[in-house]
Tab-separated table of C-alpha atoms (C1' of nucleotides) in Angstrom:
chain	number	residue	atom	x	y	z
A	1	MET	CA	97.305	106.316	84.594
A	2	LEU	CA	99.661	108.855	85.656
A	3	ASP	CA	101.898	109.632	89.169
A	4	LEU	CA	99.595	110.748	91.920
A	5	ARG	CA	102.743	112.649	92.510
A	6	PHE	CA	103.665	114.267	89.061
A	7	VAL	CA	100.390	115.282	88.399
A	8	ARG	CA	100.326	117.135	91.401
A	9	GLU	CA	103.653	118.753	91.390
A	10	ASN	CA	103.533	119.472	87.269
A	11	PRO	CA	100.197	120.678	86.901
A	12	GLY	CA	101.124	123.136	83.852
A	13	LYS	CA	102.245	119.957	82.108
A	14	VAL	CA	99.219	117.718	82.041
A	15	VAL	CA	96.915	121.000	81.157
A	16	GLU	CA	99.598	121.157	78.110
A	17	ALA	CA	99.458	117.557	77.368
A	18	LEU	CA	95.498	117.753	77.349
A	19	GLU	CA	95.800	121.026	75.234
A	20	LYS	CA	97.643	118.894	72.763
A	21	ARG	CA	95.548	116.261	72.314
A	22	ASN	CA	92.531	118.419	71.858
A	23	TYR	CA	91.146	117.322	75.870
A	24	ASP	CA	88.593	118.964	78.154
A	25	ILE	CA	91.262	120.202	80.999
A	26	SER	CA	88.155	120.126	83.021
A	27	VAL	CA	88.915	116.375	84.187
A	28	PHE	CA	92.532	117.852	85.842
A	29	ASP	CA	90.740	120.239	88.105
A	30	ASP	CA	88.075	117.424	88.826
A	31	PHE	CA	90.933	115.651	89.977
A	32	LEU	CA	92.964	118.338	91.629
A	33	LYS	CA	89.747	119.089	93.712
A	34	ASN	CA	89.149	115.329	95.250
A	35	GLU	CA	92.969	114.801	95.398
A	36	GLU	CA	93.303	118.146	97.852
A	37	ASN	CA	90.014	116.541	99.743
A	38	ARG	CA	91.470	112.997	99.956
A	39	LYS	CA	94.717	114.399	101.541
A	40	LYS	CA	93.111	116.309	104.356
A	41	MET	CA	90.912	113.384	105.417
A	42	SER	CA	93.508	111.203	105.433
A	43	GLU	CA	95.540	113.442	107.634
A	44	ALA	CA	93.121	113.797	109.668
A	45	VAL	CA	91.987	109.328	110.010
A	46	GLU	CA	95.956	108.964	109.860
A	47	ASN	CA	96.187	111.062	112.794
A	48	GLY	CA	93.010	109.563	114.792
A	49	HIS	CA	94.670	105.835	113.801
A	50	MET	CA	97.927	107.088	116.251
A	51	ARG	CA	95.320	108.100	118.813
A	52	LEU	CA	93.408	105.409	118.517
A	53	ASN	CA	96.613	102.645	118.924
A	54	GLU	CA	98.025	103.919	122.217
A	55	ILE	CA	94.769	104.026	123.624
A	56	SER	CA	94.267	100.606	123.131
A	57	GLU	CA	97.903	99.328	123.982
A	58	LYS	CA	97.244	100.915	127.202
A	59	ILE	CA	94.218	98.989	127.476
A	60	GLY	CA	96.139	95.936	127.015
A	61	VAL	CA	98.631	96.675	129.381
A	62	MET	CA	96.226	97.801	132.375
A	63	ARG	CA	93.680	95.372	131.634
A	64	LYS	CA	96.388	93.106	132.270
A	65	GLN	CA	97.873	94.781	135.362
A	66	GLY	CA	94.103	94.720	136.818
A	67	GLN	CA	93.401	98.329	136.401
A	68	ASP	CA	90.025	100.248	135.914
A	69	ILE	CA	90.122	100.851	132.127
A	70	SER	CA	86.242	102.110	132.160
A	71	LEU	CA	87.169	105.435	131.642
A	72	LEU	CA	89.561	104.705	128.494
A	73	LEU	CA	87.111	102.541	126.973
A	74	SER	CA	84.646	104.974	126.692
A	75	ASP	CA	87.061	107.896	124.843
A	76	ALA	CA	88.079	104.640	122.594
A	77	LYS	CA	84.920	104.172	121.522
A	78	SER	CA	83.789	107.401	120.909
A	79	LEU	CA	87.082	107.709	118.807
A	80	SER	CA	86.637	105.149	116.892
A	81	ASP	CA	83.240	106.158	116.062
A	82	THR	CA	84.808	109.688	115.020
A	83	ILE	CA	87.643	107.968	112.305
A	84	LYS	CA	84.655	104.942	111.260
A	85	VAL	CA	82.867	108.110	109.757
A	86	GLN	CA	85.571	110.025	108.507
A	87	GLU	CA	87.221	106.675	106.898
A	88	ALA	CA	83.859	106.644	105.116
A	89	SER	CA	84.212	109.823	103.436
A	90	LEU	CA	87.816	109.177	102.622
A	91	ASN	CA	86.714	106.166	100.890
A	92	GLU	CA	84.178	108.246	99.130
A	93	TYR	CA	87.755	111.052	98.142
A	94	LYS	CA	90.125	108.085	97.482
A	95	GLU	CA	87.466	106.623	94.738
A	96	LYS	CA	86.767	110.119	92.952
A	97	VAL	CA	90.985	110.688	93.401
A	98	ARG	CA	90.838	107.605	91.037
A	99	ASN	CA	88.008	107.814	88.680
A	100	THR	CA	89.694	111.277	87.766
A	101	LEU	CA	93.289	110.022	87.119
A	102	LEU	CA	91.989	107.284	85.092
A	103	LEU	CA	90.238	109.412	82.880
A	104	ILE	CA	93.830	111.699	82.087
A	105	PRO	CA	95.068	110.171	79.246
A	106	ASN	CA	99.428	109.277	78.911
A	107	ILE	CA	101.619	112.875	78.688
A	108	PRO	CA	102.611	112.273	74.398
A	109	HIS	CA	106.594	112.051	74.643
A	110	GLU	CA	108.131	115.537	73.448
A	111	THR	CA	109.071	113.596	70.058
A	112	VAL	CA	105.394	113.271	68.676
A	113	PRO	CA	104.821	116.297	66.419
A	114	VAL	CA	101.995	118.277	67.775
A	115	GLY	CA	99.068	118.339	65.444
A	116	ARG	CA	94.771	118.324	65.698
A	117	ASP	CA	94.081	115.220	64.232
A	118	GLU	CA	94.827	112.636	62.026
A	119	THR	CA	95.508	114.542	59.134
A	120	GLU	CA	98.540	116.134	61.048
A	121	ASN	CA	100.486	113.325	61.387
A	122	VAL	CA	104.090	112.700	60.148
A	123	GLU	CA	105.246	110.277	57.430
A	124	ILE	CA	108.390	108.623	59.084
A	125	ARG	CA	109.259	106.562	55.857
A	126	ARG	CA	107.971	104.434	52.399
A	127	TRP	CA	109.389	100.835	51.603
A	128	GLY	CA	108.816	99.405	48.485
A	129	ASP	CA	106.122	100.383	45.980
A	130	PRO	CA	102.995	99.923	45.433
A	131	PRO	CA	102.333	97.528	42.172
A	132	ILE	CA	101.492	98.217	38.771
A	133	PHE	CA	98.629	96.363	37.033
A	134	ASP	CA	97.963	96.224	33.307
A	135	PHE	CA	94.447	95.785	34.235
A	136	SER	CA	91.879	97.033	36.822
A	137	PRO	CA	92.537	96.719	40.336
A	138	LEU	CA	89.997	95.046	42.057
A	139	ASN	CA	88.573	95.138	45.302
A	140	HIS	CA	89.601	92.463	47.565
A	141	TRP	CA	86.012	91.756	48.504
A	142	ASP	CA	85.725	90.487	44.528
A	143	ILE	CA	88.732	88.868	44.974
A	144	ALA	CA	87.614	86.850	46.786
A	145	GLU	CA	84.218	86.232	45.967
A	146	MET	CA	85.436	85.419	42.481
A	147	LEU	CA	87.921	82.480	44.663
A	148	GLY	CA	85.405	81.242	46.800
A	149	ILE	CA	87.245	82.117	49.728
A	150	ILE	CA	85.479	84.407	51.678
A	151	ASP	CA	81.811	84.469	52.380
A	152	PHE	CA	80.528	87.545	53.696
A	153	GLU	CA	76.450	86.630	53.026
A	154	ARG	CA	76.686	83.184	55.257
A	155	ALA	CA	79.137	84.617	57.569
A	156	SER	CA	76.166	87.238	58.093
A	157	LYS	CA	73.271	84.505	58.622
A	158	ILE	CA	75.601	82.726	60.941
A	159	ALA	CA	76.543	86.065	62.937
A	160	GLY	CA	75.426	89.486	61.942
A	161	ALA	CA	77.521	92.422	59.952
A	162	ARG	CA	81.098	92.213	60.426
A	163	PHE	CA	81.551	88.799	59.986
A	164	ALA	CA	83.168	86.980	57.728
A	165	LEU	CA	83.455	82.964	56.775
A	166	MET	CA	86.852	81.865	55.367
A	167	LYS	CA	87.081	78.865	53.529
A	168	GLY	CA	89.322	76.539	51.522
A	169	ALA	CA	92.249	78.624	50.677
A	170	GLY	CA	91.087	81.951	52.660
A	171	ALA	CA	90.752	80.105	55.547
A	172	ARG	CA	94.531	78.281	55.067
A	173	LEU	CA	95.831	81.785	54.348
A	174	GLU	CA	94.094	82.660	57.700
A	175	ARG	CA	96.224	80.480	59.345
A	176	ALA	CA	99.020	80.685	57.147
A	177	LEU	CA	99.950	84.191	58.241
A	178	MET	CA	99.209	83.620	61.741
A	179	ASN	CA	102.041	80.593	61.742
A	180	PHE	CA	104.592	83.025	59.526
A	181	MET	CA	104.284	85.822	61.964
A	182	LEU	CA	104.158	83.500	65.449
A	183	ASP	CA	107.490	81.708	63.235
A	184	LEU	CA	109.031	84.899	62.663
A	185	ASN	CA	108.439	86.632	66.025
A	186	THR	CA	109.507	83.960	67.982
A	187	SER	CA	112.875	83.601	66.044
A	188	LYS	CA	113.877	86.748	67.340
A	189	GLY	CA	114.078	86.058	71.329
A	190	TYR	CA	110.042	86.756	71.328
A	191	THR	CA	108.264	84.157	73.533
A	192	GLU	CA	105.201	82.367	72.144
A	193	VAL	CA	101.915	82.584	73.867
A	194	PHE	CA	98.565	81.907	74.055
A	195	PRO	CA	96.442	83.763	76.250
A	196	PRO	CA	92.815	83.890	77.935
A	197	ILE	CA	90.112	85.554	75.513
A	198	LEU	CA	87.961	86.425	78.626
A	199	VAL	CA	89.559	88.628	81.241
A	200	ASN	CA	87.858	90.393	83.799
A	201	ARG	CA	87.425	93.902	84.702
A	202	GLU	CA	90.776	94.836	86.393
A	203	SER	CA	93.041	93.104	83.122
A	204	MET	CA	90.421	95.576	80.994
A	205	THR	CA	91.588	98.340	83.587
A	206	GLY	CA	95.190	97.448	84.109
A	207	THR	CA	96.155	98.137	80.449
A	208	GLY	CA	93.537	101.503	79.927
A	209	GLN	CA	90.590	100.280	77.957
A	210	LEU	CA	88.238	100.726	81.143
A	211	PRO	CA	87.145	103.233	82.429
A	212	LYS	CA	86.825	105.245	79.317
A	213	PHE	CA	86.191	102.897	76.524
A	214	ASP	CA	83.565	100.430	77.982
A	215	ALA	CA	81.377	101.020	74.227
A	216	GLU	CA	84.246	99.512	72.427
A	217	LEU	CA	83.820	96.371	74.170
A	218	PHE	CA	81.919	93.252	74.180
A	219	ARG	CA	81.034	92.027	77.439
A	220	ILE	CA	79.370	89.038	79.123
A	221	ALA	CA	77.318	89.668	81.683
A	222	ASP	CA	77.064	86.163	84.225
A	223	PRO	CA	79.530	85.690	85.020
A	224	GLU	CA	80.709	89.312	83.744
A	225	PHE	CA	83.762	89.098	81.431
A	226	TYR	CA	85.125	90.732	78.617
A	227	LEU	CA	85.906	90.000	75.426
A	228	ILE	CA	89.449	90.865	74.287
A	229	PRO	CA	89.943	93.608	71.729
A	230	THR	CA	93.535	93.201	71.157
A	231	ALA	CA	95.796	90.457	72.660
A	232	GLU	CA	97.467	93.274	74.516
A	233	VAL	CA	94.794	93.320	77.516
A	234	PRO	CA	95.913	89.700	78.188
A	235	VAL	CA	99.429	89.588	77.836
A	236	THR	CA	100.236	92.395	79.934
A	237	ASN	CA	98.804	91.669	82.434
A	238	ILE	CA	100.410	88.568	82.226
A	239	HIS	CA	102.349	90.560	84.934
A	240	ARG	CA	100.110	92.029	86.891
A	241	ASP	CA	101.390	92.867	90.267
A	242	GLU	CA	104.291	91.700	90.026
A	243	ILE	CA	107.584	92.461	91.421
A	244	LEU	CA	110.470	91.626	88.343
A	245	GLU	CA	113.966	90.532	88.736
A	246	GLU	CA	116.408	92.513	86.400
A	247	ALA	CA	118.022	90.378	85.046
A	248	ALA	CA	114.518	89.392	83.650
A	249	LEU	CA	114.142	92.202	81.505
A	250	PRO	CA	113.764	92.532	78.701
A	251	LEU	CA	110.643	90.297	78.579
A	252	TYR	CA	109.523	89.911	75.054
A	253	TYR	CA	105.935	88.532	74.239
A	254	THR	CA	103.971	87.412	71.122
A	255	ALA	CA	100.677	86.179	71.011
A	256	TYR	CA	97.719	85.213	68.226
A	257	THR	CA	94.413	85.818	69.224
A	258	PRO	CA	91.019	86.859	68.222
A	259	CYS	CA	90.162	90.009	69.114
A	260	PHE	CA	87.074	91.659	69.736
A	261	ARG	CA	85.662	94.758	69.196
A	262	ARG	CA	82.017	96.880	69.003
A	263	GLU	CA	82.991	99.441	66.858
A	264	ALA	CA	80.424	101.297	68.020
A	265	GLY	CA	80.148	104.774	66.251
A	266	SER	CA	81.654	103.450	62.825
A	267	TYR	CA	78.202	102.405	61.191
A	268	GLY	CA	78.725	103.262	57.733
A	269	LYS	CA	82.853	102.976	57.662
A	270	ASP	CA	84.545	99.768	55.758
A	271	THR	CA	80.993	98.096	55.691
A	272	ARG	CA	82.427	96.022	52.847
A	273	GLY	CA	84.882	93.019	53.462
A	274	LEU	CA	87.360	92.346	55.895
A	275	ILE	CA	88.514	96.186	57.063
A	276	ARG	CA	86.314	96.450	59.841
A	277	GLN	CA	85.103	93.391	61.861
A	278	HIS	CA	83.928	92.530	64.747
A	279	GLN	CA	86.148	89.759	64.994
A	280	PHE	CA	89.631	89.609	63.881
A	281	ASN	CA	93.045	87.679	64.128
A	282	LYS	CA	95.804	89.110	65.585
A	283	VAL	CA	99.350	88.073	66.393
A	284	GLU	CA	100.531	90.827	68.790
A	285	LEU	CA	103.992	91.779	70.057
A	286	VAL	CA	104.388	92.818	73.987
A	287	LYS	CA	107.798	94.280	75.763
A	288	PHE	CA	108.032	94.827	79.311
A	289	VAL	CA	111.016	96.742	79.948
A	290	LYS	CA	113.501	99.577	81.878
A	291	PRO	CA	112.261	102.667	81.377
A	292	GLU	CA	115.665	104.042	79.826
A	293	ASP	CA	114.952	101.549	76.869
A	294	SER	CA	111.463	101.935	75.942
A	295	TYR	CA	112.663	104.859	72.979
A	296	ASP	CA	114.946	102.628	71.386
A	297	GLU	CA	112.652	99.057	72.128
A	298	LEU	CA	109.831	101.190	69.883
A	299	GLU	CA	111.707	101.391	66.962
A	300	LYS	CA	113.132	97.491	67.146
A	301	LEU	CA	109.641	96.302	67.893
A	302	THR	CA	108.041	98.677	64.864
A	303	MET	CA	111.201	96.745	62.462
A	304	ASP	CA	110.245	93.987	63.802
A	305	ALA	CA	106.715	94.611	62.495
A	306	GLU	CA	107.859	95.909	59.336
A	307	ASP	CA	109.893	93.111	58.959
A	308	ILE	CA	107.156	91.142	58.126
A	309	LEU	CA	105.739	93.573	55.575
A	310	LYS	CA	109.006	93.319	54.089
A	311	ARG	CA	109.361	89.262	54.083
A	312	LEU	CA	105.351	89.629	52.738
A	313	GLY	CA	106.843	92.198	50.091
A	314	LEU	CA	103.551	94.302	50.818
A	315	PRO	CA	104.771	97.606	50.515
A	316	TYR	CA	104.098	100.228	53.051
A	317	ARG	CA	104.556	103.198	54.831
A	318	VAL	CA	105.121	104.149	58.994
A	319	ILE	CA	103.375	107.208	59.954
A	320	ALA	CA	104.122	108.974	63.747
A	321	LEU	CA	101.254	109.891	65.390
A	322	CYS	CA	100.442	113.632	65.876
A	323	THR	CA	99.246	114.949	69.556
A	324	GLY	CA	95.763	115.099	68.325
A	325	ASP	CA	95.263	111.571	67.377
A	326	LEU	CA	97.307	109.741	69.498
A	327	GLY	CA	95.301	107.003	71.979
A	328	PHE	CA	94.881	107.914	75.673
A	329	SER	CA	97.287	105.088	76.793
A	330	ALA	CA	100.265	105.956	74.238
A	331	ALA	CA	103.117	108.170	74.902
A	332	LYS	CA	104.322	107.986	71.842
A	333	THR	CA	102.781	106.175	68.374
A	334	TYR	CA	104.037	104.697	65.344
A	335	ASP	CA	101.310	103.318	62.550
A	336	LEU	CA	101.956	100.863	59.852
A	337	GLU	CA	99.998	101.334	57.195
A	338	VAL	CA	100.402	98.673	53.754
A	339	TRP	CA	99.363	99.625	50.263
A	340	LEU	CA	96.232	99.043	49.057
A	341	PRO	CA	95.770	98.824	45.228
A	342	GLY	CA	92.013	98.222	45.457
A	343	GLN	CA	91.447	101.272	47.467
A	344	GLN	CA	94.408	103.250	46.140
A	345	ARG	CA	95.699	104.390	49.130
A	346	TYR	CA	97.465	103.282	52.382
A	347	ARG	CA	95.511	101.849	55.751
A	348	GLU	CA	96.412	100.675	58.815
A	349	ILE	CA	98.178	96.638	59.599
A	350	SER	CA	100.007	97.629	62.901
A	351	SER	CA	99.862	99.894	65.140
A	352	CYS	CA	103.117	100.588	68.013
A	353	SER	CA	103.191	101.709	71.001
A	354	ASN	CA	105.265	102.967	73.731
A	355	PHE	CA	103.286	103.639	77.319
A	356	GLU	CA	105.961	104.125	79.302
A	357	ASP	CA	104.423	103.472	82.972
A	358	PHE	CA	101.097	104.379	82.324
A	359	GLN	CA	99.880	101.131	81.950
A	360	ALA	CA	102.434	98.922	84.021
A	361	ARG	CA	101.188	101.871	86.382
A	362	ARG	CA	97.713	100.850	86.683
A	363	ALA	CA	98.536	97.342	86.453
A	364	ASN	CA	101.326	97.492	89.113
A	365	ILE	CA	104.170	95.638	87.396
A	366	ARG	CA	107.235	96.719	88.929
A	367	PHE	CA	111.137	95.492	88.965
A	368	LYS	CA	113.810	95.607	91.283
A	369	ARG	CA	117.538	97.086	90.503
A	370	ASP	CA	119.989	95.216	91.318
A	371	GLY	CA	121.470	96.726	94.740
A	372	LYS	CA	119.302	99.181	95.255
A	373	LYS	CA	116.330	99.610	97.561
A	374	GLY	CA	112.452	99.873	96.052
A	375	THR	CA	111.208	99.293	93.137
A	376	GLU	CA	110.506	101.071	89.764
A	377	LEU	CA	107.774	100.933	87.377
A	378	VAL	CA	108.484	98.861	84.000
A	379	HIS	CA	107.971	100.666	80.905
A	380	THR	CA	105.325	98.717	78.253
A	381	LEU	CA	105.244	98.823	74.687
A	382	ASN	CA	103.245	96.610	72.136
A	383	GLY	CA	102.493	96.783	68.451
A	384	SER	CA	100.274	94.455	66.138
A	385	GLY	CA	102.545	92.007	64.138
A	386	LEU	CA	100.258	92.057	62.134
A	387	ALA	CA	96.559	92.114	61.996
A	388	ILE	CA	95.846	88.896	59.984
A	389	GLY	CA	92.353	90.269	58.310
A	390	ARG	CA	94.423	93.318	56.942
A	391	THR	CA	97.227	91.230	55.947
A	392	VAL	CA	94.581	88.788	53.816
A	393	VAL	CA	93.505	91.875	52.566
A	394	ALA	CA	96.633	93.424	51.462
A	395	ILE	CA	98.017	90.476	49.785
A	396	LEU	CA	94.714	89.469	47.780
A	397	GLU	CA	94.811	92.920	46.324
A	398	ASN	CA	98.612	93.703	45.868
A	399	TYR	CA	99.420	89.722	44.420
A	400	GLN	CA	96.273	89.533	42.035
A	401	GLN	CA	96.667	88.868	38.584
A	402	LYS	CA	95.128	89.194	35.664
A	403	ASP	CA	93.497	85.843	35.127
A	404	GLY	CA	91.781	86.686	39.050
A	405	THR	CA	93.785	84.317	40.736
A	406	VAL	CA	96.214	85.006	43.380
A	407	VAL	CA	100.462	84.569	43.849
A	408	ILE	CA	100.626	83.568	47.508
A	409	PRO	CA	104.149	85.322	48.454
A	410	ALA	CA	107.524	83.460	47.930
A	411	ALA	CA	107.780	83.505	52.207
A	412	LEU	CA	104.526	82.566	53.087
A	413	ARG	CA	104.412	79.421	50.304
A	414	PRO	CA	105.589	76.860	52.772
A	415	TYR	CA	102.588	77.722	55.350
A	416	MET	CA	100.076	77.905	52.708
A	417	GLY	CA	101.328	74.522	50.943
A	418	ALA	CA	100.546	76.271	47.051
A	419	GLU	CA	102.271	79.236	45.387
A	420	ARG	CA	98.824	80.510	44.330
A	421	ILE	CA	95.575	80.447	44.660
A	422	VAL	CA	93.527	79.968	42.108
B	15	G	C1'	76.400	71.169	89.554
B	16	G	C1'	77.029	68.002	94.764
B	17	A	C1'	80.568	67.272	98.950
B	18	G	C1'	85.330	68.233	101.886
B	19	G	C1'	90.233	71.217	102.758
B	20	G	C1'	92.535	75.796	101.640
B	21	G	C1'	94.681	81.112	100.629
B	22	U	C1'	100.136	84.463	106.139
B	23	G	C1'	106.059	88.007	103.216
B	24	G	C1'	110.928	85.473	96.919
B	25	C	C1'	109.360	80.582	98.478
B	26	C	C1'	108.431	76.390	102.946
B	27	G	C1'	105.745	77.116	106.929
B	28	A	C1'	104.111	78.964	112.348
B	29	G	C1'	100.964	82.072	114.627
B	30	U	C1'	93.001	81.024	116.545
B	31	G	C1'	91.440	88.540	120.300
B	32	G	C1'	96.221	92.464	123.089
B	33	U	C1'	103.883	96.173	121.275
B	34	C	C1'	102.710	90.521	115.172
B	35	G	C1'	104.565	93.810	109.958
B	36	A	C1'	104.222	89.248	112.205
B	37	U	C1'	109.025	82.672	115.345
B	38	G	C1'	111.546	79.679	112.503
B	39	G	C1'	113.392	76.555	108.042
B	40	C	C1'	114.787	77.529	102.512
B	41	G	C1'	116.328	81.051	99.153
B	42	G	C1'	119.273	85.937	98.126
B	43	C	C1'	123.066	89.332	100.009
B	44	G	C1'	127.404	91.092	103.156
B	45	G	C1'	130.893	89.556	106.342
B	46	U	C1'	134.801	85.823	108.862
B	47	C	C1'	137.281	81.192	107.543
B	48	U	C1'	139.109	79.039	103.323
B	49	U	C1'	144.776	79.392	97.687
B	50	G	C1'	139.024	79.099	95.710
B	51	A	C1'	134.865	77.128	96.430
B	52	A	C1'	131.982	74.259	99.897
B	53	A	C1'	130.323	73.966	104.976
B	54	A	C1'	130.712	75.535	109.500
B	55	C	C1'	129.201	80.739	111.989
B	56	C	C1'	128.085	86.191	112.860
B	57	G	C1'	125.129	89.857	110.126
B	58	C	C1'	122.219	92.610	106.996
B	59	A	C1'	117.431	91.905	104.325
B	60	G	C1'	109.037	93.269	102.597
B	61	G	C1'	105.749	96.999	100.136
B	62	G	C1'	101.774	101.201	99.802
B	63	C	C1'	101.535	106.898	101.477
B	64	G	C1'	104.084	110.762	103.842
B	65	A	C1'	109.398	115.955	104.943
B	66	A	C1'	109.484	113.537	109.298
B	67	A	C1'	106.337	111.472	113.191
B	68	G	C1'	103.195	108.070	111.036
B	69	U	C1'	100.054	104.661	109.400
B	70	C	C1'	97.856	101.046	105.452
B	71	C	C1'	99.033	95.976	103.754
B	72	C	C1'	98.286	88.556	106.335
B	73	G	C1'	93.060	87.034	98.875
B	74	U	C1'	89.140	90.308	98.732
B	75	G	C1'	85.013	93.904	100.386
B	76	G	C1'	82.021	94.969	104.551
B	77	G	C1'	80.778	93.702	109.788
B	78	U	C1'	81.846	92.842	115.673
B	79	U	C1'	85.353	95.169	119.365
B	80	C	C1'	88.296	100.071	122.961
B	81	G	C1'	91.360	96.992	119.464
B	82	A	C1'	91.435	91.371	114.408
B	83	A	C1'	95.972	87.216	110.610
B	84	U	C1'	93.260	85.565	114.605
B	85	C	C1'	85.372	85.999	115.685
B	86	C	C1'	81.422	87.321	111.651
B	87	U	C1'	79.455	87.809	106.872
B	88	A	C1'	79.868	87.860	100.738
B	89	C	C1'	82.832	87.327	97.269
B	90	C	C1'	87.659	85.567	94.662
B	91	C	C1'	90.653	81.587	93.795
B	92	C	C1'	93.538	77.207	95.135
B	93	C	C1'	93.385	71.715	95.705
B	94	U	C1'	90.679	66.261	96.323
B	95	C	C1'	86.595	63.976	95.580
B	96	C	C1'	81.572	62.952	92.776
B	97	G	C1'	78.367	64.237	88.586
B	98	C	C1'	79.583	66.084	83.210
B	99	C	C1'	81.835	67.475	79.446
B	100	A	C1'	85.868	69.217	74.940
RNA sequence: GGAGGGGUGGCCGAGUGGUCGAUGGCGGCGGUCUUGAAAACCGCAGGGCGAAAGUCCCGUGGGUUCGAAUCCUACCCCCUCCGCCA
C-alpha cells in the first residue's frame, strides 16, 4: 500500500508508475474520487463530535448542580443521531478508499529498467559455465525416474497433478538442501525461524497477496486459514503492528517452509517435472531494515542467495526485472536464474526484492529512531535462498553422468551422506 | 469439545457511566548531587489523522446512552481444570 498523502500529493508519479507497469490507471481515478468524499465526510463527523463533546460536558456539569438539562438533552440527541448517519457513510468511504488504495501497486525504483514484459528484463551478470556433455543431457524427470527417486504417478494418485513423491535419495536430497541452505544462511547472521504455514487474512493482506491475488492461494474455509505461498508471508508478519527499536535493525531471518500455490492459469505450462508444483519447499531470506539502507541490503541479500548457487557449483545469471514484469508489491527485483541442461535455458530459482515501505505500511511495521520523536516505517526485503524443488532439478540436470548416475556437489556431501546418487 | 478466569500505555497494574488518553509502580530519557557509578531527589516522555483548532485509539466489530475503558452483544486471543490427541 502506498502512502495516502504521497498518492494525493503526487498523482503524476502514481500514474506514471501505473503506465510503466502496464496497469489500467482507472484504479487511481477511483481512488481519488473516494478519497475526496472521505475527507469531506471526515471533517463533518469531526466537527459534529466536537460540538457533541462540548454539550455532553456541559450536561454533566449542570446535572451535578441540579440545573435543568432537558433542552440540552434534546439538542444532544438530535446531534448524536445526525453524527451516526454521517459516520455510517464515512465508514463506507473509508472502506472504499482502502480497497482502491490496496489495488495500487508499488512505485518502481528509479533504477528499474522500463519495459513491457519479461522479454525486456535486463541481464546484470553471469556466473559459471553451462556444463558440456559428451552425451545428450536428459530432463530431470527422466533422470529421476531412472534413479527411482521421484514418483510422479503415485503422487498423482495420492493428491493429483502437480505433486511429487520424493523417495530414497530424492527425499534425502530435499532434506540435505534444506539443511545446507539454513546452515549457510544462519552463518551469515540470519536468524532461523520455523513459522506457521497456515495464516490468517490479515497476514496475507499485510504482505500484499490479498486482496488482489486470492486466485493463487489455497484457502481453508472453516475455520478460515490460508496456506502460505511463500515464507515471506508469515516471516514478514512476525513484526506486524510492532514498533521496533532502531538498535534492533537490521533484522535478518531465514526460514524453511513448504509453499502452496494454486498455479491457476498455468495450465499447459511446465506440466511435467518438479518445476511448477502445488506444493514445494523453499528456504527464504527476509530482512527488516532502515529506509536509507534498503538498496544496499538488496544487493547483499541477492549475493547471499547467489552464494548458495556458487557453493553448489550451479551456473546462473542475475536478471533485473523490468517495470512490466515487476511484482505488485516490489519496488525492485532481481531474479536468479539457474542453467538447466535439460531445457537448454536459464530458469528462475530465486527472486530477491526490495518492497521499501509498501508492505510495512500495510502490515504497520515501524521503528523509532534513538532520540527522535515519532516513528517511521521500516523497509522490508525478501528473497528465496533458494527454492528447493528447483535446486533439485538443477543438481540432477547439471550433475548427471553418462552412466545415469548423478554426482552430488561437494558442499552438499556431508548433508547427503553420499558422493553420488546411483 | 466441556467448565471457569482474563485481555488497559515498553512492562506490571488501578480504574465499573461524566474534564480519563487514563492514578501508581517498574523500565526509559534529561538534570541535581558524586572523582565516576549506585542510591536519593527533581523534571520529561504513547500512537493515528489534521496546517491548526480539534478528533480518534483501553483485544476487535456491533449496540445502549446526551456521554462508555466502564453497561449489553457477537467474535478473536491468552490462562487454568477436564476430555481427546501427535
